[in-house]
Short mmCIF file of C-alpha atoms in Angstrom, two decimals:
data_model
loop_
_atom_site.label_atom_id
_atom_site.label_comp_id
_atom_site.label_asym_id
_atom_site.label_seq_id
_atom_site.Cartn_x
_atom_site.Cartn_y
_atom_site.Cartn_z
CA MET B 42 108.29 132.31 91.83
CA THR B 43 106.80 129.98 89.31
CA ALA B 44 105.18 131.01 86.07
CA VAL B 45 102.06 129.36 84.72
CA VAL B 46 102.60 128.27 81.12
CA LYS B 47 99.46 127.89 79.06
CA HIS B 48 99.55 125.23 76.37
CA ALA B 49 97.15 123.22 74.24
CA THR B 50 96.95 119.53 74.95
CA ARG B 51 97.41 117.30 71.91
CA LYS B 52 94.17 115.57 70.98
CA PRO B 53 94.47 111.77 71.34
CA LEU B 54 93.83 109.58 68.32
CA GLU B 55 90.28 108.29 67.97
CA VAL B 56 91.45 104.68 68.01
CA THR B 57 93.12 105.31 71.35
CA ASN B 58 89.91 106.73 72.76
CA ALA B 59 88.00 103.73 71.47
CA THR B 60 90.47 101.34 73.14
CA ALA B 61 90.22 103.21 76.43
CA GLU B 62 86.42 103.18 76.26
CA GLN B 63 86.43 99.45 75.58
CA ALA B 64 88.76 98.85 78.51
CA GLN B 65 86.58 100.97 80.79
CA ALA B 66 83.49 99.03 79.75
CA ARG B 67 85.27 95.72 80.42
CA ASN B 68 86.43 96.94 83.83
CA SER B 69 82.91 98.04 84.74
CA ARG B 70 81.53 94.63 83.77
CA LEU B 71 84.12 92.90 85.94
CA ARG B 72 83.25 95.11 88.92
CA GLU B 73 79.56 94.30 88.50
CA GLN B 74 80.37 90.60 88.20
CA PHE B 75 82.55 90.59 91.35
CA PRO B 76 81.01 93.02 93.88
CA ALA B 77 82.45 93.63 97.35
CA ARG B 78 80.60 92.42 100.44
CA ALA B 79 78.37 95.11 101.91
CA ALA B 80 79.14 96.30 105.43
CA GLU B 81 76.92 94.50 107.94
CA ARG B 82 74.99 96.54 110.48
CA TRP B 83 74.54 93.76 113.04
CA TRP B 84 76.33 90.55 113.98
CA SER B 85 76.30 88.53 117.15
CA GLN B 86 79.71 89.51 118.60
CA THR B 87 79.07 93.25 118.38
CA ALA B 88 75.74 92.91 120.19
CA GLN B 89 77.08 91.09 123.24
CA SER B 90 77.06 92.75 126.64
CA SER B 91 80.14 94.23 128.23
CA GLU B 92 80.51 91.25 130.59
CA GLU B 93 80.13 88.69 127.78
CA THR B 94 82.61 90.53 125.57
CA LEU B 95 85.23 90.83 128.31
CA ARG B 96 84.79 87.17 129.25
CA ARG B 97 85.20 86.02 125.64
CA LEU B 98 88.25 88.19 124.90
CA THR B 99 90.08 87.07 128.03
CA ALA B 100 89.61 83.34 127.42
CA PRO B 101 91.23 80.96 124.88
CA PRO B 102 92.13 81.49 122.06
CA PHE B 103 92.68 85.13 123.11
CA LEU B 104 95.18 84.29 125.88
CA PRO B 105 98.83 84.86 124.86
CA ALA B 106 101.60 82.91 126.54
CA ALA B 107 103.28 85.98 128.07
CA LYS B 108 101.63 87.06 131.33
CA GLY B 109 102.52 90.72 130.78
CA THR B 110 100.88 90.75 127.35
CA ARG B 111 97.84 88.98 128.78
CA ALA B 112 97.45 91.54 131.56
CA GLY B 113 97.92 94.50 129.18
CA ARG B 114 95.29 93.19 126.79
CA ARG B 115 92.80 92.65 129.61
CA ARG B 116 93.36 96.18 130.91
CA GLY B 117 93.00 97.59 127.40
CA VAL B 118 89.77 95.74 126.63
CA THR B 119 88.30 96.81 129.98
CA LYS B 120 89.18 100.48 129.43
CA LEU B 121 87.92 100.54 125.85
CA LEU B 122 84.61 98.90 126.75
CA HIS B 123 84.23 101.40 129.60
CA TRP B 124 84.85 104.29 127.17
CA LEU B 125 82.63 102.89 124.43
CA SER B 126 79.80 102.32 126.92
CA SER B 127 79.58 106.10 127.30
CA GLN B 128 78.77 106.51 123.59
CA PRO B 129 75.29 106.31 122.00
CA GLY B 130 74.28 103.13 120.21
CA ASP B 131 72.87 99.64 120.69
CA THR B 132 75.98 97.74 119.54
CA TRP B 133 79.72 98.18 120.03
CA GLN B 134 80.06 98.96 116.32
CA GLN B 135 77.53 101.81 116.58
CA ARG B 136 79.28 103.18 119.66
CA TRP B 137 82.68 102.94 117.95
CA MET B 138 81.42 104.91 114.94
CA ALA B 139 79.88 107.52 117.27
CA THR B 140 83.27 108.25 118.89
CA GLY B 141 84.70 109.89 115.76
CA ALA B 142 87.96 107.94 116.25
CA GLU B 143 88.19 107.17 112.54
CA ASP B 144 88.45 110.89 111.79
CA LEU B 145 91.92 110.75 113.39
CA CYS B 146 94.39 108.89 111.20
CA GLY B 147 97.21 106.75 112.49
CA ALA B 148 97.69 106.40 116.25
CA ALA B 149 95.99 109.74 117.04
CA TRP B 150 92.70 107.94 117.88
CA VAL B 151 94.17 107.04 121.29
CA GLU B 152 93.79 110.67 122.38
CA LEU B 153 89.99 110.28 122.57
CA PRO B 154 89.76 107.42 125.10
CA GLN B 155 92.81 108.75 126.98
CA ARG B 156 91.13 112.11 127.48
CA TRP B 157 87.85 110.49 128.56
CA LEU B 158 89.54 108.08 130.96
CA SER B 159 91.58 110.86 132.55
CA GLU B 160 88.34 112.76 133.24
CA HIS B 161 86.56 109.73 134.68
CA GLY B 162 89.16 108.24 136.97
CA PRO B 163 92.89 107.70 137.49
CA SER B 164 94.82 107.21 134.24
CA PRO B 165 98.00 105.11 134.55
CA SER B 166 101.04 105.98 132.49
CA HIS B 167 100.67 102.85 130.32
CA ASP B 168 97.21 103.82 129.04
CA ARG B 169 98.38 104.20 125.43
CA GLU B 170 99.90 100.72 125.25
CA ASP B 171 96.89 99.17 126.98
CA LEU B 172 94.43 100.88 124.65
CA THR B 173 96.35 99.81 121.56
CA SER B 174 96.37 96.20 122.75
CA GLY B 175 92.69 96.42 123.70
CA LEU B 176 91.72 97.72 120.26
CA LEU B 177 93.62 94.85 118.64
CA MET B 178 91.51 92.43 120.69
CA LEU B 179 88.23 94.17 119.81
CA ILE B 180 89.11 94.07 116.10
CA CYS B 181 90.39 90.49 115.98
CA GLY B 182 87.50 89.39 118.19
CA ASP B 183 85.05 90.88 115.63
CA VAL B 184 83.55 93.19 118.25
CA ILE B 185 84.07 96.21 115.97
CA ARG B 186 84.85 96.51 112.27
CA PRO B 187 86.70 99.74 111.41
CA GLY B 188 86.49 101.26 107.94
CA LEU B 189 89.14 100.39 105.34
CA PRO B 190 90.40 103.98 104.88
CA TRP B 191 91.14 104.34 108.59
CA MET B 192 92.75 100.91 108.90
CA LEU B 193 95.09 101.69 106.01
CA THR B 194 96.41 104.82 107.73
CA ARG B 195 97.80 102.75 110.60
CA THR B 196 100.65 100.29 111.06
CA HIS B 197 99.64 96.80 112.15
CA ARG B 198 102.57 95.01 113.66
CA TYR B 199 100.58 92.17 115.26
CA LEU B 200 97.33 92.17 113.27
CA ALA B 201 98.15 89.21 111.01
CA SER B 202 99.68 87.07 113.76
CA VAL B 203 96.79 87.63 116.18
CA MET B 204 94.20 87.05 113.44
CA ALA B 205 95.96 83.77 112.68
CA GLU B 206 95.69 82.77 116.34
CA VAL B 207 92.13 83.79 117.16
CA ARG B 208 90.13 84.11 113.92
CA ASP B 209 91.31 81.70 111.22
CA PRO B 210 94.31 79.50 112.09
CA ASP B 211 93.66 77.10 109.18
CA GLY B 212 93.34 79.88 106.61
CA PHE B 213 96.60 81.56 107.57
CA ALA B 214 98.30 78.16 107.75
CA ARG B 215 97.46 77.71 104.05
CA LEU B 216 99.31 80.93 103.30
CA HIS B 217 102.58 79.64 104.77
CA PRO B 218 103.43 77.17 101.94
CA LEU B 219 102.98 79.97 99.39
CA ALA B 220 105.46 82.11 101.28
CA ALA B 221 107.92 79.22 101.72
CA ALA B 222 107.78 78.40 98.01
CA GLY B 223 108.97 81.88 97.07
CA PRO B 224 112.54 83.18 97.16
CA ALA B 225 114.10 84.04 100.52
CA GLY B 226 113.96 87.74 99.68
CA SER B 227 110.16 87.65 99.36
CA ARG B 228 109.59 86.95 103.06
CA LYS B 229 108.79 90.60 103.72
CA ASP B 230 106.32 90.59 100.82
CA ALA B 231 104.57 87.60 102.39
CA GLN B 232 104.24 89.49 105.69
CA ILE B 233 102.74 92.50 103.90
CA ALA B 234 100.28 90.26 102.03
CA ALA B 235 99.23 88.56 105.27
CA THR B 236 98.60 91.96 106.85
CA ARG B 237 96.49 93.03 103.87
CA ILE B 238 94.42 89.85 104.19
CA ALA B 239 94.05 90.35 107.95
CA THR B 240 92.90 93.92 107.26
CA LEU B 241 90.09 92.57 105.08
CA LEU B 242 89.03 90.25 107.89
CA ALA B 243 89.12 93.16 110.34
CA CYS B 244 86.90 95.37 108.20
CA LYS B 245 84.63 92.80 106.54
CA GLY B 246 84.44 90.04 109.13
CA GLY B 247 84.53 86.31 108.49
CA ARG B 248 87.51 84.13 107.59
CA ILE B 249 89.92 84.00 104.67
CA GLY B 250 87.61 81.66 102.77
CA ASP B 251 84.88 84.33 102.93
CA ILE B 252 86.97 87.01 101.16
CA THR B 253 85.59 87.87 97.73
CA VAL B 254 87.27 89.26 94.64
CA GLY B 255 85.27 92.46 95.12
CA ASP B 256 86.66 92.84 98.65
CA CYS B 257 90.18 92.82 97.20
CA VAL B 258 89.24 95.39 94.56
CA GLU B 259 87.74 97.65 97.23
CA LEU B 260 90.91 97.35 99.32
CA VAL B 261 93.19 98.30 96.44
CA ASP B 262 90.91 101.17 95.43
CA THR B 263 91.08 102.45 99.00
CA GLN B 264 94.87 102.04 99.14
CA ARG B 265 95.11 104.12 96.00
CA ARG B 266 93.23 106.94 97.71
CA VAL B 267 95.07 106.95 101.03
CA HIS B 268 98.59 105.87 100.05
CA ALA B 269 101.13 107.48 97.77
CA ARG B 270 103.33 104.44 97.12
CA GLY B 271 103.17 100.67 97.19
CA GLY B 272 103.82 99.16 93.75
CA GLN B 273 103.47 95.39 93.41
CA LYS B 274 103.27 94.99 97.19
CA LYS B 275 99.82 96.59 97.07
CA VAL B 276 98.32 93.77 94.97
CA ASP B 277 100.45 90.74 95.84
CA PHE B 278 97.88 89.58 98.41
CA TYR B 279 95.34 89.00 95.61
CA LEU B 280 97.69 86.61 93.82
CA ARG B 281 98.16 84.60 97.01
CA LEU B 282 94.41 84.40 97.69
CA ARG B 283 93.78 83.28 94.13
CA ALA B 284 96.49 80.62 94.43
CA MET B 285 94.66 79.29 97.52
CA GLY B 286 91.64 78.59 95.31
CA ILE B 287 89.08 80.60 97.27
CA PHE B 288 88.00 82.66 94.22
CA PRO B 289 85.71 81.44 91.39
CA GLU B 290 87.42 79.90 88.36
CA ASP B 291 86.49 82.87 86.18
CA ALA B 292 88.18 85.38 88.54
CA PRO B 293 90.80 87.45 86.67
CA ALA B 294 94.39 86.26 87.01
CA THR B 295 95.45 89.70 88.22
CA ILE B 296 93.61 92.42 90.06
CA ARG B 297 94.88 94.93 87.50
CA ALA B 298 92.21 93.57 85.15
CA PHE B 299 89.76 95.77 87.06
CA GLY B 300 91.40 98.89 85.70
CA LEU B 301 93.17 99.89 88.88
CA ALA B 302 96.09 101.30 86.88
CA LEU B 303 93.82 103.41 84.64
CA GLY B 304 92.84 106.96 85.38
CA GLN B 305 94.33 109.53 87.72
CA LEU B 306 93.35 110.77 91.13
CA SER B 307 91.65 114.14 91.25
CA ILE B 308 93.36 117.01 93.04
CA GLU B 309 90.98 116.61 95.97
CA GLU B 310 91.85 112.91 96.23
CA LEU B 311 95.58 113.67 96.07
CA VAL B 312 95.29 116.10 98.98
CA ASP B 313 92.82 114.08 101.04
CA ARG B 314 95.25 111.17 101.27
CA TYR B 315 96.81 113.06 104.19
CA ARG B 316 93.63 113.92 106.14
CA ILE B 317 94.36 117.57 106.81
CA ARG B 318 92.26 118.74 109.76
CA CYS B 319 92.15 122.46 108.96
CA GLN B 320 89.57 122.71 106.18
CA PRO B 321 90.54 126.24 105.00
CA VAL B 322 94.18 125.23 104.52
CA ARG B 323 93.11 122.02 102.81
CA ASP B 324 90.95 124.04 100.40
CA LEU B 325 93.83 126.47 99.83
CA ILE B 326 96.20 123.66 98.82
CA VAL B 327 93.54 122.27 96.47
CA ASP B 328 93.05 125.71 94.85
CA TYR B 329 96.81 126.20 94.55
CA LEU B 330 97.29 122.84 92.83
CA ARG B 331 94.39 123.52 90.50
CA GLU B 332 96.01 126.84 89.56
CA ARG B 333 99.30 125.05 88.84
CA GLN B 334 97.72 122.08 87.07
CA PRO B 335 97.78 123.43 83.45
CA SER B 336 101.59 123.64 83.49
CA LEU B 337 102.29 120.30 85.22
CA ASP B 338 102.12 116.64 84.29
CA PHE B 339 100.43 114.28 86.73
CA ALA B 340 103.67 112.98 88.25
CA SER B 341 104.75 116.54 89.12
CA LEU B 342 101.29 117.36 90.47
CA ASP B 343 101.41 114.22 92.62
CA ALA B 344 104.87 115.13 93.96
CA ILE B 345 103.84 118.70 94.86
CA SER B 346 100.65 117.50 96.57
CA ARG B 347 102.70 114.99 98.58
CA THR B 348 105.05 117.75 99.68
CA LEU B 349 102.47 120.42 100.54
CA ALA B 350 99.77 118.21 102.06
CA GLY B 351 101.88 115.41 103.50
CA LEU B 352 105.42 116.51 104.33
CA PHE B 353 104.45 120.13 105.05
CA TRP B 354 100.99 120.81 106.44
CA ALA B 355 100.18 117.39 107.92
CA ARG B 356 103.48 117.58 109.82
CA ILE B 357 102.77 121.17 110.88
CA GLU B 358 99.41 120.06 112.33
CA ALA B 359 101.17 117.25 114.20
CA LEU B 360 103.67 119.73 115.68
CA ALA B 361 101.10 122.47 116.38
CA PRO B 362 97.57 121.00 116.72
CA GLY B 363 94.82 123.47 115.90
CA ILE B 364 96.96 125.79 113.75
CA ASP B 365 94.95 127.50 110.99
CA THR B 366 97.32 130.02 109.41
CA LEU B 367 100.31 129.84 107.09
CA ARG B 368 102.11 132.36 109.33
CA LEU B 369 104.12 129.81 111.27
CA PRO B 370 105.51 130.62 114.70
CA PRO B 371 109.34 130.56 114.53
CA ALA B 372 109.57 127.60 116.92
CA VAL B 373 107.12 125.55 114.83
CA ALA B 374 108.96 126.42 111.60
CA ARG B 375 112.29 125.34 113.09
CA ALA B 376 110.82 122.09 114.44
CA TRP B 377 109.29 121.30 111.05
CA LYS B 378 112.56 121.90 109.19
CA ASP B 379 114.44 119.67 111.63
CA ASP B 380 111.77 116.99 111.20
CA LEU B 381 112.00 117.25 107.39
CA LYS B 382 115.74 116.55 107.40
CA VAL B 383 115.19 113.02 108.70
CA LYS B 384 113.26 110.06 107.30
CA LYS B 385 111.94 107.53 109.78
CA ARG B 386 110.89 104.00 108.96
CA THR B 387 110.15 100.86 110.92
CA VAL B 388 112.14 97.71 110.19
CA VAL B 389 112.04 94.24 111.71
CA GLY B 390 115.30 93.26 113.38
CA PRO B 391 116.89 89.79 113.59
CA ASP B 392 115.06 89.22 116.88
CA GLY B 393 111.70 89.82 115.22
CA LYS B 394 111.09 93.14 116.97
CA SER B 395 110.23 96.34 115.11
CA VAL B 396 112.82 99.09 115.35
CA GLU B 397 112.48 102.69 114.17
CA VAL B 398 115.40 103.66 111.95
CA SER B 399 116.27 107.23 111.02
CA SER B 400 118.23 108.32 107.97
CA PRO B 401 118.94 111.73 106.36
CA ARG B 402 116.43 112.90 103.76
CA LEU B 403 118.64 113.47 100.73
CA ASN B 404 116.08 115.62 98.88
CA ALA B 405 115.14 117.80 101.87
CA LYS B 406 116.05 121.00 100.01
CA ASP B 407 113.89 120.00 97.05
CA GLU B 408 110.94 119.74 99.46
CA LEU B 409 111.83 123.13 100.96
CA MET B 410 111.89 124.65 97.48
CA ARG B 411 108.36 123.38 96.75
CA VAL B 412 107.05 124.86 99.99
CA ARG B 413 108.87 128.14 99.33
CA ALA B 414 107.36 128.27 95.82
CA PHE B 415 103.93 127.75 97.43
CA TYR B 416 104.39 130.84 99.64
CA LEU B 417 105.91 133.01 96.92
CA ASP B 418 103.30 132.06 94.31
CA ILE B 419 100.51 133.01 96.71
CA ALA B 420 102.22 136.33 97.43
CA GLN B 421 102.46 137.08 93.70
CA TRP B 422 98.89 136.00 92.96
CA ALA B 423 97.64 138.12 95.88
CA ALA B 424 98.66 141.23 93.96
CA GLU B 425 96.57 140.08 90.99
CA GLU B 426 93.57 138.67 92.91
CA PRO B 427 93.59 140.21 96.41
CA ALA B 428 90.19 138.84 97.43
CA ARG B 429 91.12 135.25 96.60
CA TRP B 430 94.78 134.98 97.64
CA GLY B 431 95.36 138.06 99.79
CA PRO B 432 94.24 136.55 103.14
CA TRP B 433 96.89 133.82 102.73
CA ALA B 434 99.82 136.02 101.70
CA VAL B 435 102.30 135.88 104.61
CA PRO B 436 106.10 135.94 104.92
CA CYS B 437 107.75 132.73 103.78
CA PRO B 438 109.39 130.76 106.64
CA ILE B 439 112.12 129.49 104.27
CA SER B 440 114.97 131.84 103.38
CA ASP B 441 117.13 131.87 100.23
CA ASP B 442 120.13 130.56 102.15
CA GLU B 443 118.21 127.45 103.21
CA ILE B 444 117.65 126.25 99.63
CA HIS B 445 121.14 126.76 98.19
CA LYS B 446 122.29 123.41 96.85
CA ALA B 447 126.00 123.89 96.19
CA LYS B 448 126.99 121.67 99.13
CA GLU B 449 124.44 119.02 98.18
CA ARG B 450 125.81 118.89 94.62
CA LYS B 451 129.35 118.41 95.96
CA ARG B 452 128.17 115.66 98.30
CA ARG B 453 126.28 113.91 95.51
CA LYS B 454 129.40 114.03 93.32
CA ALA B 455 131.43 112.62 96.20
CA ARG B 456 128.99 109.74 96.65
CA MET B 457 129.07 108.95 92.93
CA ASP B 458 132.87 108.96 92.91
CA GLN B 459 132.97 106.72 95.97
CA ARG B 460 130.63 104.20 94.32
CA THR B 461 132.90 104.18 91.27
CA ARG B 462 135.98 103.56 93.43
CA GLU B 463 134.23 100.71 95.24
CA ARG B 464 133.02 98.97 92.07
CA LEU B 465 136.04 99.48 89.82
CA PRO B 466 138.18 96.71 91.43
CA VAL B 467 135.52 94.06 90.74
CA LEU B 468 135.06 95.07 87.08
CA PRO B 469 137.62 92.49 85.78
CA ILE B 470 135.79 89.75 87.71
CA LEU B 471 132.49 90.81 86.14
CA VAL B 472 134.02 90.80 82.66
CA SER B 473 135.66 87.39 83.07
CA THR B 474 132.49 85.84 84.53
CA THR B 475 130.37 87.22 81.69
CA ASP B 476 132.84 85.97 79.09
CA ARG B 477 132.95 82.49 80.71
CA ARG B 478 129.17 82.19 80.78
CA ARG B 479 129.00 83.37 77.18
CA ARG B 480 131.42 80.63 76.10
CA GLU B 481 129.51 78.00 78.11
CA ALA B 482 126.22 79.05 76.51
CA ALA B 483 127.81 78.90 73.05
CA GLU B 484 129.14 75.37 73.71
CA LEU B 485 125.73 74.21 74.89
CA LEU B 486 124.08 75.63 71.79
CA GLN B 487 126.65 73.97 69.54
CA ALA B 488 126.16 70.64 71.28
CA ALA B 489 122.40 70.91 70.93
#
């Protein structure tokens, strides 16, 4: 069980406060100077009839070379338009918003049209693939414009390439020289930047030349709320757009000038990055983190929120939809622990196809310890405040034996020793190369 340590925070120097206030004022001025485009309520493509929309999205430039892809996209567009036609609204955008699909993060939105289609006619086994392809066509064809938060919870394997084909071929062609001018290792960064730019087109409409500085700021602000990681890859797209010359001359050289690195997310924002469906459990995690906050720095608070909201409860809801209690059924607890042991990521193979790769999660027991502390802390606090914590005090699904780390420490030591054995033979080469380059640099300096 964890103990809450009360301490007094050191008061910052007045000059530091003044500097922070000045920076905040500058950032606010920049945001007023470069506002984001407001979301449009009506545009011509979203107001077309079902027949006009289907005809447009199944004609050039929306026709891929592969016949199978062409047929799948046509089926998907037809099914989605059929589903959306059952929703209230005068435009496809209004009907899309009425579906509630954006309340389901990731690929879970497919469940809504699948369920409706199964109730209103035969539902072939390839419905999911068709619907995904159909949605890509509706987005790239500017029939609907999803919200940025929802778009950033999904993977977009083909979004940039299809946008380049059907929306703005010239704009994406201007991005290619920027990618080619960079080092070979930055190819992946160029793909990520292109996807970010395509996401702005999907949500804001228009072409690359229509993107504003404020649109980029809004995107990065949204990424900060819905993503835990990203680093430089989150803002690299801004540098590429600025290099294309589509921003005003007085646009800041870096998007960080807008103060994106200042401030910290609130506890609610940390938890809501993972879109927990059960509101009582979401509120419980927020209360728990707020109780722990006085004894934690922000990095620790961020890590615990990622574990409890993301790796724990969001995964539990995926394994057991509708669950609303911390008392996990044994089968669900076992499935979650097995899922936690493995990390899955999508990589692009030599053939250009995405492949899901699994690898062991090396810190799985650290994550288990955080979840176990969550259960044990609540059990302890329930004795002190029964009305507040008592309803949530249940047996912990993680035993002492499951968090012992003796084997992990031995394995870590073995990995460290193996790295040493692998690198030791090349140490003389490193030393000789360094000495040779040092002598060459000294000779050049002497000659100069």
